[in-house]
Short mmCIF file of C-alpha atoms in Angstrom, two decimals:
data_model
loop_
_atom_site.label_atom_id
_atom_site.label_comp_id
_atom_site.label_asym_id
_atom_site.label_seq_id
_atom_site.Cartn_x
_atom_site.Cartn_y
_atom_site.Cartn_z
CA MET A 388 -8.37 -33.61 14.80
CA SER A 389 -5.26 -31.67 13.78
CA ALA A 390 -4.49 -28.17 15.07
CA PHE A 391 -2.84 -25.54 12.91
CA ALA A 392 -1.42 -22.09 13.48
CA LEU A 393 -2.13 -19.78 10.55
CA LEU A 394 -0.30 -16.58 9.63
CA VAL A 395 -3.11 -14.48 8.18
CA GLU A 396 -3.17 -11.25 6.13
CA TYR A 397 -6.34 -9.26 5.59
CA ASP A 398 -7.74 -5.98 4.43
CA GLY A 399 -10.06 -4.95 7.24
CA ALA A 400 -12.18 -2.59 5.14
CA PRO A 401 -15.07 -4.88 4.15
CA PHE A 402 -15.40 -6.62 7.53
CA VAL A 403 -17.10 -5.96 10.87
CA GLY A 404 -13.77 -6.92 12.48
CA TRP A 405 -12.09 -10.17 13.46
CA GLN A 406 -14.94 -11.43 15.61
CA ARG A 407 -18.22 -12.90 14.38
CA GLN A 408 -21.11 -10.43 14.61
CA SER A 409 -24.71 -10.60 13.57
CA THR A 410 -24.26 -7.24 11.80
CA GLY A 411 -22.04 -8.43 8.95
CA LEU A 412 -19.18 -10.52 7.68
CA SER A 413 -16.15 -11.01 9.95
CA ILE A 414 -12.67 -12.33 9.22
CA GLN A 415 -13.37 -15.12 11.71
CA GLN A 416 -16.42 -16.19 9.72
CA VAL A 417 -14.49 -16.23 6.41
CA ILE A 418 -11.79 -18.47 7.93
CA GLU A 419 -14.24 -20.73 9.75
CA GLU A 420 -16.37 -21.21 6.62
CA ALA A 421 -13.27 -21.92 4.53
CA ALA A 422 -12.09 -24.41 7.18
CA ALA A 423 -15.48 -26.13 7.15
CA HIS A 424 -14.47 -27.62 3.78
CA LEU A 425 -11.65 -29.45 5.61
CA ASN A 426 -13.85 -30.41 8.55
CA GLY A 427 -16.71 -32.43 7.11
CA GLY A 428 -18.73 -29.31 6.38
CA GLU A 429 -18.79 -28.16 10.01
CA PRO A 430 -17.17 -24.72 10.62
CA PRO A 431 -14.58 -25.18 13.40
CA LEU A 432 -13.82 -22.41 15.92
CA ALA A 433 -11.01 -20.09 14.80
CA THR A 434 -9.26 -18.09 17.54
CA ALA A 435 -6.94 -15.14 16.91
CA ALA A 436 -4.03 -13.50 18.73
CA GLY A 437 -5.70 -10.10 18.48
CA ARG A 438 -9.39 -9.39 17.90
CA THR A 439 -8.99 -6.48 15.51
CA ASP A 440 -11.84 -3.97 15.13
CA ALA A 441 -13.84 -3.24 12.00
CA GLY A 442 -11.60 -1.62 9.38
CA VAL A 443 -8.31 -2.63 11.06
CA HIS A 444 -5.90 -4.55 8.83
CA ALA A 445 -3.45 -7.35 9.49
CA GLU A 446 -0.24 -8.32 7.76
CA ALA A 447 0.44 -11.07 10.28
CA GLN A 448 -2.51 -12.03 12.44
CA VAL A 449 -2.04 -15.44 14.07
CA VAL A 450 -5.02 -17.79 14.10
CA GLN A 451 -5.57 -21.27 15.48
CA VAL A 452 -7.98 -23.74 13.95
CA GLU A 453 -8.60 -27.47 14.39
CA ILE A 454 -9.80 -29.55 11.47
CA GLY A 455 -10.83 -33.16 10.99
CA ALA A 456 -9.10 -33.72 7.64
CA ASP A 457 -5.65 -35.33 7.79
CA LEU A 458 -3.65 -32.94 5.61
CA PRO A 459 -0.13 -31.53 5.62
CA ALA A 460 0.11 -27.86 6.66
CA ASP A 461 0.88 -26.62 3.13
CA ARG A 462 -2.28 -28.23 1.82
CA VAL A 463 -4.31 -26.67 4.62
CA ARG A 464 -2.92 -23.24 3.69
CA ASP A 465 -3.72 -23.70 -0.01
CA ALA A 466 -7.19 -25.13 0.63
CA LEU A 467 -8.12 -22.30 3.02
CA ASN A 468 -6.91 -19.74 0.46
CA PHE A 469 -8.95 -21.41 -2.24
CA HIS A 470 -12.14 -21.45 -0.16
CA ALA A 471 -11.68 -17.93 1.30
CA ARG A 472 -11.90 -16.39 -2.18
CA PRO A 473 -12.85 -13.78 -3.16
CA HIS A 474 -12.56 -12.18 0.29
CA PRO A 475 -9.36 -10.21 1.04
CA VAL A 476 -8.25 -12.75 3.65
CA VAL A 477 -5.29 -15.04 2.96
CA VAL A 478 -3.26 -17.59 4.88
CA ARG A 479 0.40 -16.73 4.27
CA SER A 480 1.64 -19.78 6.13
CA ALA A 481 0.30 -22.71 8.18
CA ILE A 482 2.09 -25.01 10.60
CA ALA A 483 0.90 -27.88 12.78
CA VAL A 484 0.66 -27.07 16.51
CA ALA A 485 -0.21 -28.99 19.67
CA PRO A 486 -4.00 -29.10 20.25
CA GLY A 487 -3.92 -26.97 23.42
CA TRP A 488 -1.86 -24.18 21.84
CA SER A 489 -3.49 -20.74 21.98
CA PRO A 490 -2.52 -17.91 19.60
CA ARG A 491 -3.87 -15.44 22.13
CA PHE A 492 -2.68 -16.65 25.53
CA ASP A 493 0.66 -18.01 24.33
CA ALA A 494 1.60 -14.75 22.56
CA THR A 495 4.44 -12.80 24.21
CA GLY A 496 4.16 -9.65 22.10
CA ARG A 497 2.09 -7.75 19.57
CA ALA A 498 3.21 -5.05 17.15
CA TYR A 499 0.99 -2.55 15.37
CA ARG A 500 1.72 0.12 12.80
CA TYR A 501 -0.47 3.20 12.45
CA ARG A 502 -0.16 5.33 9.28
CA ILE A 503 -1.23 8.97 9.08
CA LEU A 504 -1.23 10.65 5.67
CA ASN A 505 -0.31 14.20 6.60
CA ARG A 506 -0.90 16.42 3.61
CA ARG A 507 -3.55 18.64 2.12
CA ALA A 508 -4.80 16.23 -0.58
CA ARG A 509 -6.94 13.26 0.40
CA PRO A 510 -5.42 9.82 -0.25
CA ALA A 511 -5.88 8.27 -3.70
CA LEU A 512 -3.53 5.27 -3.61
CA ASP A 513 -3.79 4.69 0.14
CA PHE A 514 -7.47 5.33 0.64
CA GLY A 515 -8.67 3.01 3.42
CA ARG A 516 -5.12 2.42 4.66
CA VAL A 517 -4.32 5.73 6.34
CA TRP A 518 -5.82 8.38 8.59
CA HIS A 519 -5.87 11.58 6.58
CA VAL A 520 -4.81 14.57 8.72
CA GLN A 521 -4.49 17.83 6.80
CA ARG A 522 -3.03 19.99 9.54
CA PRO A 523 0.79 19.66 9.65
CA LEU A 524 2.00 17.29 12.38
CA ASP A 525 5.25 17.70 14.31
CA ALA A 526 6.35 14.05 14.36
CA GLY A 527 9.32 14.87 16.58
CA ALA A 528 7.05 16.34 19.27
CA MET A 529 4.76 13.30 18.99
CA HIS A 530 7.72 10.96 19.40
CA ARG A 531 9.04 12.78 22.46
CA ALA A 532 5.57 12.80 24.03
CA ALA A 533 5.23 9.08 23.31
CA GLN A 534 8.40 8.21 25.22
CA GLY A 535 6.72 9.37 28.45
CA LEU A 536 4.19 6.56 28.08
CA LEU A 537 6.62 3.65 27.91
CA GLY A 538 6.71 1.07 30.69
CA ARG A 539 4.13 -0.51 32.98
CA HIS A 540 1.14 1.71 33.74
CA ASP A 541 -2.57 1.77 34.39
CA PHE A 542 -3.75 2.66 30.88
CA SER A 543 -7.39 3.33 31.86
CA ALA A 544 -7.22 6.74 30.15
CA TYR A 545 -6.45 5.03 26.82
CA ARG A 546 -8.94 2.19 27.13
CA ALA A 547 -12.28 1.84 25.36
CA ALA A 548 -15.39 1.84 27.55
CA SER A 549 -16.16 -1.55 25.96
CA CYS A 550 -12.79 -3.04 26.97
CA GLN A 551 -13.26 -6.45 28.59
CA ALA A 552 -9.76 -6.88 30.03
CA LYS A 553 -9.77 -7.55 33.79
CA SER A 554 -6.83 -5.26 34.45
CA PRO A 555 -5.97 -1.88 32.91
CA LEU A 556 -2.28 -2.50 33.61
CA ARG A 557 -0.18 -2.91 30.48
CA THR A 558 3.51 -2.61 29.66
CA LEU A 559 4.17 -0.46 26.62
CA ASP A 560 7.52 -1.52 25.18
CA ARG A 561 7.74 0.71 22.13
CA LEU A 562 5.88 3.76 20.82
CA ASP A 563 7.88 5.33 18.03
CA VAL A 564 6.69 8.16 15.81
CA ALA A 565 8.57 9.03 12.61
CA ARG A 566 7.91 11.05 9.49
CA LEU A 567 8.45 9.43 6.08
CA ALA A 568 7.80 12.11 3.42
CA ASP A 569 4.12 13.02 3.81
CA GLU A 570 3.37 10.13 6.16
CA VAL A 571 3.65 10.00 9.93
CA VAL A 572 4.09 6.40 11.04
CA ILE A 573 3.57 5.18 14.60
CA VAL A 574 4.88 1.78 15.72
CA ALA A 575 3.55 0.33 18.99
CA GLU A 576 4.72 -2.83 20.72
CA ALA A 577 3.56 -4.48 23.94
CA ARG A 578 2.89 -7.94 25.33
CA SER A 579 -0.79 -7.07 24.87
CA PHE A 580 -2.95 -4.00 24.38
CA LEU A 581 -6.27 -2.85 25.81
CA HIS A 582 -9.22 -2.34 23.47
CA HIS A 583 -8.66 0.82 21.36
CA GLN A 584 -5.40 1.48 23.20
CA VAL A 585 -3.27 2.06 20.09
CA ARG A 586 -5.93 4.19 18.39
CA ASN A 587 -6.45 6.26 21.56
CA LEU A 588 -2.71 6.76 21.92
CA VAL A 589 -2.48 7.89 18.28
CA GLY A 590 -5.43 10.27 18.62
CA THR A 591 -3.87 11.80 21.74
CA LEU A 592 -0.39 12.12 20.20
CA ALA A 593 -1.96 13.79 17.16
CA GLU A 594 -3.18 16.62 19.44
CA VAL A 595 0.45 17.18 20.38
CA GLY A 596 1.54 16.94 16.75
CA MET A 597 -0.93 19.66 15.77
CA GLY A 598 0.40 21.89 18.54
CA ARG A 599 -2.91 21.97 20.40
CA ARG A 600 -1.42 20.32 23.49
CA PRO A 601 2.07 20.27 25.05
CA GLU A 602 4.38 17.28 24.84
CA THR A 603 3.72 16.57 28.52
CA TRP A 604 -0.01 16.17 27.97
CA PRO A 605 -0.23 12.47 26.93
CA ARG A 606 1.57 11.54 30.17
CA ALA A 607 -0.73 13.76 32.23
CA VAL A 608 -3.70 12.04 30.57
CA LEU A 609 -2.19 8.66 31.48
CA ASP A 610 -1.71 9.70 35.10
CA GLY A 611 -5.29 11.03 35.24
CA ARG A 612 -6.66 7.56 34.30
CA ASP A 613 -9.74 9.24 32.82
CA ARG A 614 -10.67 8.28 29.25
CA ALA A 615 -12.65 11.49 28.84
CA ARG A 616 -9.44 13.53 29.07
CA ALA A 617 -7.62 11.82 26.18
CA GLY A 618 -7.75 12.69 22.50
CA GLN A 619 -10.09 11.16 19.96
CA THR A 620 -9.91 7.51 18.98
CA ALA A 621 -7.97 7.57 15.70
CA PRO A 622 -9.93 5.89 12.89
CA PRO A 623 -9.42 2.15 12.32
CA GLU A 624 -8.24 2.26 8.70
CA GLY A 625 -4.77 3.55 9.64
CA LEU A 626 -4.06 0.57 11.89
CA THR A 627 -2.38 -2.71 10.91
CA LEU A 628 -1.40 -5.65 13.11
CA THR A 629 2.13 -6.31 11.87
CA ALA A 630 3.47 -9.05 14.16
CA VAL A 631 2.57 -11.42 16.97
CA ARG A 632 5.50 -12.86 18.88
CA TYR A 633 5.89 -16.20 20.67
CA ASP A 634 8.62 -17.73 22.79
CA PRO A 635 10.09 -19.76 21.20
CA PRO A 636 9.34 -17.96 17.92
CA ILE A 637 7.15 -19.73 15.39
CA ASP A 638 9.19 -20.85 12.41
CA TRP A 639 6.76 -19.86 9.64
CA VAL A 640 7.73 -21.45 6.35
CA MET B 1280 -5.72 32.00 -19.07
CA SER B 1281 -3.36 30.66 -16.39
CA ALA B 1282 -1.28 27.50 -16.82
CA PHE B 1283 -0.57 25.15 -13.94
CA ALA B 1284 1.61 22.10 -13.42
CA LEU B 1285 -0.08 19.53 -11.22
CA LEU B 1286 1.56 16.72 -9.24
CA VAL B 1287 -1.06 14.00 -9.44
CA GLU B 1288 -1.56 10.72 -7.57
CA TYR B 1289 -4.01 8.07 -8.74
CA ASP B 1290 -5.08 4.50 -8.33
CA GLY B 1291 -5.20 3.18 -11.89
CA ALA B 1292 -7.58 0.29 -11.15
CA PRO B 1293 -10.94 1.88 -12.06
CA PHE B 1294 -9.71 3.71 -15.16
CA VAL B 1295 -9.12 2.93 -18.84
CA GLY B 1296 -5.73 4.65 -18.43
CA TRP B 1297 -4.52 8.24 -18.53
CA GLN B 1298 -5.94 9.03 -21.95
CA ARG B 1299 -9.57 9.70 -22.80
CA GLN B 1300 -11.26 6.68 -24.42
CA SER B 1301 -14.78 6.03 -25.54
CA THR B 1302 -14.66 2.73 -23.62
CA GLY B 1303 -14.69 4.18 -20.11
CA LEU B 1304 -13.50 6.74 -17.62
CA SER B 1305 -9.92 8.00 -17.87
CA ILE B 1306 -7.79 9.98 -15.43
CA GLN B 1307 -7.57 12.71 -18.07
CA GLN B 1308 -11.35 13.00 -18.16
CA VAL B 1309 -11.60 13.22 -14.34
CA ILE B 1310 -9.07 16.07 -14.26
CA GLU B 1311 -10.52 17.88 -17.27
CA GLU B 1312 -14.05 17.71 -15.86
CA ALA B 1313 -12.84 18.91 -12.45
CA ALA B 1314 -10.95 21.76 -14.18
CA ALA B 1315 -14.09 22.72 -16.14
CA HIS B 1316 -15.44 24.16 -12.85
CA LEU B 1317 -12.53 26.65 -12.95
CA ASN B 1318 -12.88 27.32 -16.67
CA GLY B 1319 -16.42 28.59 -17.17
CA GLY B 1320 -17.82 25.07 -17.48
CA GLU B 1321 -15.64 24.17 -20.45
CA PRO B 1322 -13.26 21.21 -19.85
CA PRO B 1323 -9.73 22.37 -20.77
CA LEU B 1324 -7.16 19.99 -22.27
CA ALA B 1325 -5.00 18.25 -19.66
CA THR B 1326 -1.67 16.84 -20.85
CA ALA B 1327 0.49 14.41 -18.87
CA ALA B 1328 4.17 13.52 -18.67
CA GLY B 1329 3.38 9.83 -19.18
CA ARG B 1330 0.24 8.33 -20.67
CA THR B 1331 -0.12 5.43 -18.27
CA ASP B 1332 -2.11 2.36 -19.35
CA ALA B 1333 -5.29 1.03 -17.80
CA GLY B 1334 -4.57 -0.25 -14.29
CA VAL B 1335 -1.21 1.52 -13.94
CA HIS B 1336 -0.89 3.76 -10.88
CA ALA B 1337 0.87 7.06 -10.27
CA GLU B 1338 2.33 8.56 -7.12
CA ALA B 1339 3.67 11.54 -9.03
CA GLN B 1340 2.27 12.00 -12.52
CA VAL B 1341 2.83 15.54 -13.83
CA VAL B 1342 -0.06 17.20 -15.64
CA GLN B 1343 -0.48 20.58 -17.30
CA VAL B 1344 -3.78 22.37 -17.52
CA GLU B 1345 -4.83 25.93 -18.47
CA ILE B 1346 -7.84 27.52 -16.83
CA GLY B 1347 -9.69 30.79 -17.22
CA ALA B 1348 -10.23 31.48 -13.51
CA ASP B 1349 -7.72 33.77 -11.84
CA LEU B 1350 -6.79 31.72 -8.77
CA PRO B 1351 -3.64 31.08 -6.75
CA ALA B 1352 -2.10 27.63 -7.27
CA ASP B 1353 -3.16 26.36 -3.82
CA ARG B 1354 -6.78 27.18 -4.56
CA VAL B 1355 -6.55 25.42 -7.91
CA ARG B 1356 -5.22 22.32 -6.16
CA ASP B 1357 -7.98 22.36 -3.54
CA ALA B 1358 -10.74 23.05 -6.08
CA LEU B 1359 -9.58 20.25 -8.39
CA ASN B 1360 -9.48 17.84 -5.44
CA PHE B 1361 -12.96 18.88 -4.42
CA HIS B 1362 -14.40 18.39 -7.89
CA ALA B 1363 -12.49 15.15 -8.64
CA ARG B 1364 -14.27 13.38 -5.78
CA PRO B 1365 -15.01 10.54 -5.31
CA HIS B 1366 -12.57 9.28 -7.92
CA PRO B 1367 -9.15 8.08 -6.67
CA VAL B 1368 -7.34 10.94 -8.39
CA VAL B 1369 -5.80 13.76 -6.33
CA VAL B 1370 -3.64 16.78 -6.98
CA ARG B 1371 -0.84 16.68 -4.41
CA SER B 1372 0.55 20.05 -5.46
CA ALA B 1373 -0.03 22.75 -8.08
CA ILE B 1374 2.26 25.51 -9.29
CA ALA B 1375 1.89 28.21 -11.93
CA VAL B 1376 3.90 27.60 -15.13
CA ALA B 1377 4.53 29.48 -18.36
CA PRO B 1378 1.76 28.83 -20.94
CA GLY B 1379 4.00 26.96 -23.39
CA TRP B 1380 5.39 24.58 -20.77
CA SER B 1381 4.87 20.89 -21.56
CA PRO B 1382 4.96 18.21 -18.86
CA ARG B 1383 5.77 15.66 -21.55
CA PHE B 1384 8.33 17.30 -23.81
CA ASP B 1385 10.09 19.25 -21.07
CA ALA B 1386 10.56 16.16 -18.88
CA THR B 1387 14.16 14.95 -18.57
CA GLY B 1388 13.46 11.70 -16.76
CA ARG B 1389 10.80 9.24 -15.66
CA ALA B 1390 10.96 6.70 -12.85
CA TYR B 1391 8.71 3.68 -12.42
CA ARG B 1392 8.45 1.06 -9.71
CA TYR B 1393 7.14 -2.43 -10.42
CA ARG B 1394 6.09 -4.63 -7.48
CA ILE B 1395 5.89 -8.42 -7.66
CA LEU B 1396 4.37 -10.28 -4.71
CA ASN B 1397 6.36 -13.50 -4.77
CA ARG B 1398 4.71 -15.98 -2.46
CA ARG B 1399 2.23 -18.81 -2.52
CA ALA B 1400 -0.80 -16.88 -1.13
CA ARG B 1401 -2.59 -14.36 -3.31
CA PRO B 1402 -2.44 -10.72 -2.14
CA ALA B 1403 -5.05 -9.54 0.36
CA LEU B 1404 -3.72 -6.11 1.40
CA ASP B 1405 -1.98 -5.38 -1.90
CA PHE B 1406 -4.57 -6.72 -4.30
CA GLY B 1407 -4.50 -4.54 -7.43
CA ARG B 1408 -1.06 -3.13 -6.54
CA VAL B 1409 1.20 -6.09 -7.27
CA TRP B 1410 1.77 -8.85 -9.81
CA HIS B 1411 1.31 -12.11 -7.97
CA VAL B 1412 3.98 -14.66 -8.96
CA GLN B 1413 3.86 -17.90 -6.99
CA ARG B 1414 7.00 -19.52 -8.32
CA PRO B 1415 10.09 -18.40 -6.35
CA LEU B 1416 12.06 -15.66 -8.12
CA ASP B 1417 15.83 -15.25 -7.90
CA ALA B 1418 15.98 -11.46 -7.59
CA GLY B 1419 19.79 -11.50 -7.75
CA ALA B 1420 19.72 -13.23 -11.13
CA MET B 1421 17.08 -10.77 -12.35
CA HIS B 1422 19.20 -7.83 -11.23
CA ARG B 1423 22.33 -9.14 -12.93
CA ALA B 1424 20.40 -9.79 -16.15
CA ALA B 1425 18.94 -6.27 -15.97
CA GLN B 1426 22.37 -4.65 -15.88
CA GLY B 1427 23.04 -5.91 -19.42
CA LEU B 1428 20.19 -3.73 -20.68
CA LEU B 1429 21.43 -0.37 -19.39
CA GLY B 1430 22.50 2.33 -21.82
CA ARG B 1431 21.31 3.46 -25.23
CA HIS B 1432 19.79 0.72 -27.38
CA ASP B 1433 17.15 -0.09 -29.97
CA PHE B 1434 14.45 -1.42 -27.62
CA SER B 1435 12.20 -2.79 -30.41
CA ALA B 1436 12.11 -6.17 -28.66
CA TYR B 1437 10.55 -4.55 -25.58
CA ARG B 1438 8.10 -2.28 -27.38
CA ALA B 1439 4.36 -2.77 -27.76
CA ALA B 1440 3.04 -3.29 -31.29
CA SER B 1441 0.83 -0.25 -30.62
CA CYS B 1442 3.80 1.99 -29.69
CA GLN B 1443 3.59 5.32 -31.52
CA ALA B 1444 7.13 6.57 -30.83
CA LYS B 1445 9.04 7.47 -34.00
CA SER B 1446 12.27 5.89 -32.80
CA PRO B 1447 12.81 2.67 -30.82
CA LEU B 1448 16.07 4.10 -29.42
CA ARG B 1449 15.97 4.72 -25.69
CA THR B 1450 18.56 5.15 -22.96
CA LEU B 1451 17.88 3.01 -19.91
CA ASP B 1452 19.58 4.66 -16.95
CA ARG B 1453 18.56 2.34 -14.14
CA LEU B 1454 16.99 -1.10 -13.89
CA ASP B 1455 17.40 -2.40 -10.34
CA VAL B 1456 15.82 -5.55 -8.97
CA ALA B 1457 15.77 -6.22 -5.22
CA ARG B 1458 13.94 -8.52 -2.86
CA LEU B 1459 12.17 -7.05 0.19
CA ALA B 1460 10.76 -9.98 2.19
CA ASP B 1461 8.19 -11.62 -0.09
CA GLU B 1462 8.25 -8.80 -2.62
CA VAL B 1463 10.51 -8.37 -5.62
CA VAL B 1464 10.73 -4.69 -6.52
CA ILE B 1465 12.00 -3.38 -9.87
CA VAL B 1466 12.96 0.29 -10.28
CA ALA B 1467 13.37 1.63 -13.83
CA GLU B 1468 14.61 5.08 -14.86
CA ALA B 1469 15.08 6.64 -18.28
CA ARG B 1470 14.56 9.94 -20.04
CA SER B 1471 11.51 8.30 -21.62
CA PHE B 1472 10.15 4.82 -22.20
CA LEU B 1473 8.49 3.10 -25.14
CA HIS B 1474 4.92 1.85 -24.78
CA HIS B 1475 4.89 -1.26 -22.51
CA GLN B 1476 8.69 -1.10 -22.19
CA VAL B 1477 8.81 -1.43 -18.40
CA ARG B 1478 6.17 -4.17 -18.32
CA ASN B 1479 7.93 -6.10 -21.10
CA LEU B 1480 11.26 -5.78 -19.32
CA VAL B 1481 9.69 -7.06 -16.10
CA GLY B 1482 7.99 -9.98 -17.85
CA THR B 1483 11.28 -10.95 -19.48
CA LEU B 1484 13.31 -10.62 -16.27
CA ALA B 1485 10.73 -12.78 -14.48
CA GLU B 1486 11.59 -15.65 -16.86
CA VAL B 1487 15.18 -15.39 -15.63
CA GLY B 1488 14.01 -15.14 -12.02
CA MET B 1489 12.03 -18.38 -12.38
CA GLY B 1490 15.09 -20.12 -13.82
CA ARG B 1491 13.47 -20.76 -17.19
CA ARG B 1492 16.01 -18.65 -19.06
CA PRO B 1493 19.69 -17.76 -18.45
CA GLU B 1494 20.82 -14.36 -17.19
CA THR B 1495 22.15 -13.60 -20.68
CA TRP B 1496 18.74 -14.01 -22.29
CA PRO B 1497 17.21 -10.50 -21.78
CA ARG B 1498 20.23 -9.00 -23.55
CA ALA B 1499 19.98 -11.54 -26.38
CA VAL B 1500 16.30 -10.59 -26.75
CA LEU B 1501 17.32 -6.90 -26.89
CA ASP B 1502 19.90 -7.60 -29.59
CA GLY B 1503 17.38 -9.66 -31.60
CA ARG B 1504 15.02 -6.61 -31.78
CA ASP B 1505 12.08 -9.00 -32.12
CA ARG B 1506 9.15 -8.47 -29.72
CA ALA B 1507 7.99 -12.06 -30.24
CA ARG B 1508 11.15 -13.37 -28.54
CA ALA B 1509 10.69 -11.49 -25.25
CA GLY B 1510 8.75 -12.58 -22.19
CA GLN B 1511 5.14 -11.74 -21.46
CA THR B 1512 3.97 -8.20 -20.78
CA ALA B 1513 3.76 -8.06 -16.97
CA PRO B 1514 0.28 -7.00 -15.81
CA PRO B 1515 -0.40 -3.29 -15.30
CA GLU B 1516 -1.39 -3.39 -11.63
CA GLY B 1517 2.19 -3.86 -10.41
CA LEU B 1518 3.37 -0.65 -12.10
CA THR B 1519 3.51 2.83 -10.57
CA LEU B 1520 4.89 6.05 -12.05
CA THR B 1521 6.93 7.36 -9.10
CA ALA B 1522 8.68 10.46 -10.47
CA VAL B 1523 9.00 12.77 -13.46
CA ARG B 1524 12.12 14.89 -13.53
CA TYR B 1525 12.71 18.35 -15.02
CA ASP B 1526 15.76 20.54 -15.38
CA PRO B 1527 15.67 22.75 -13.40
CA PRO B 1528 13.64 20.61 -10.97
CA ILE B 1529 10.09 21.71 -10.16
CA ASP B 1530 9.90 23.03 -6.62
CA TRP B 1531 6.61 21.38 -5.60
CA VAL B 1532 5.25 22.93 -2.43
#
């Protein structure tokens, strides 16, 4: 058996999410079925750094898979890409790793980008890639409100009811909000996130951006530790996993 | 009758191009049929600054349409967007213009962006938005070669056989090539372009980028005025119309 780390890009739209589900096709299933061709027909287990939800995209998900075939990493990448067709899932890069290496537990950081299209007209070119918010957003107010959430906190207020993490404590390292023409872009970085944490943060900051809540409100929600007090969960299609970090960094080729 | 200029965004993938064709749905037809709802049921003629080909996208096409209904520009925008659903064509902005105003003949400049995804793996997130070139491209060599094409020239070598322009003389104001991670992005600006000119320029520069031809070759092709000597026509999906300029500029709201 040889273990490989894969740098994976996908369009989340047609999938039920990263994880295998009985309800439809997952990214995990696409990769495992492609990898079966390199594993004597048996789909191996693929594990990911972040189990993205249905509709969430990835530019740089990190996946581990073990296969029986004795192949160089470049050939594994090309073979997986061949067999994953026509699904919008591709392996950008593959490298050999030690068998016990975990993309999830060995990760030291995750970065997500959330895109809001903030204009009157619905998206044409970016349909399925952005949250369309018609009401004008004050990105500056959202950014200032976001800075009050940085650091180590109990993020229970921003956690999905379905979240399986043992502890609600997380350290938010970065939560930047900036306007780029008619887009408002949010960048979030942490060692790890709770389930729906980024989308709940975005939905809450959007309330501030629309002027419905003061800039102090997202912090008050945090301190209240009550999910029911926060804003809506922003829709999945605006969210993209942009980076997973390791120490030492993986030298993707 | 009231005339409006429309700032239009579209995904070119599902269309036969801007212009009405018997072979399938065009962007023109979508806009004209949406505008019919504001014109007593009769589709008015919609004219565009640039008649983009099948598969070519626009962030900022400019369209003129005259309608019988007496409506403010904002209502025209919203009504067209309502009636254009579910097609990926939206009016970002609408303003009233004088009846004789032409988005095509009054334009003083057009800008296009061409995106090449230059990596081994096919596109997942940007499928239909980029030309996928696996062989490594030297963007610096492409940029240097492009600079030899600036200015006023007979662009017959870069013109489609089907081009209907009376003169092959055009003034190329900008042709920049830059690498952004695994993308090579080409930006082209001119008062106007010949049919397929940008895509033929990109296909020719790509030959230089792959090292198959010297940096002097695109200029030699230009001077030869023979279409058969140039590179391939780069595929439409990498091309986006990003701006149409007027003097004085249109104050889109």
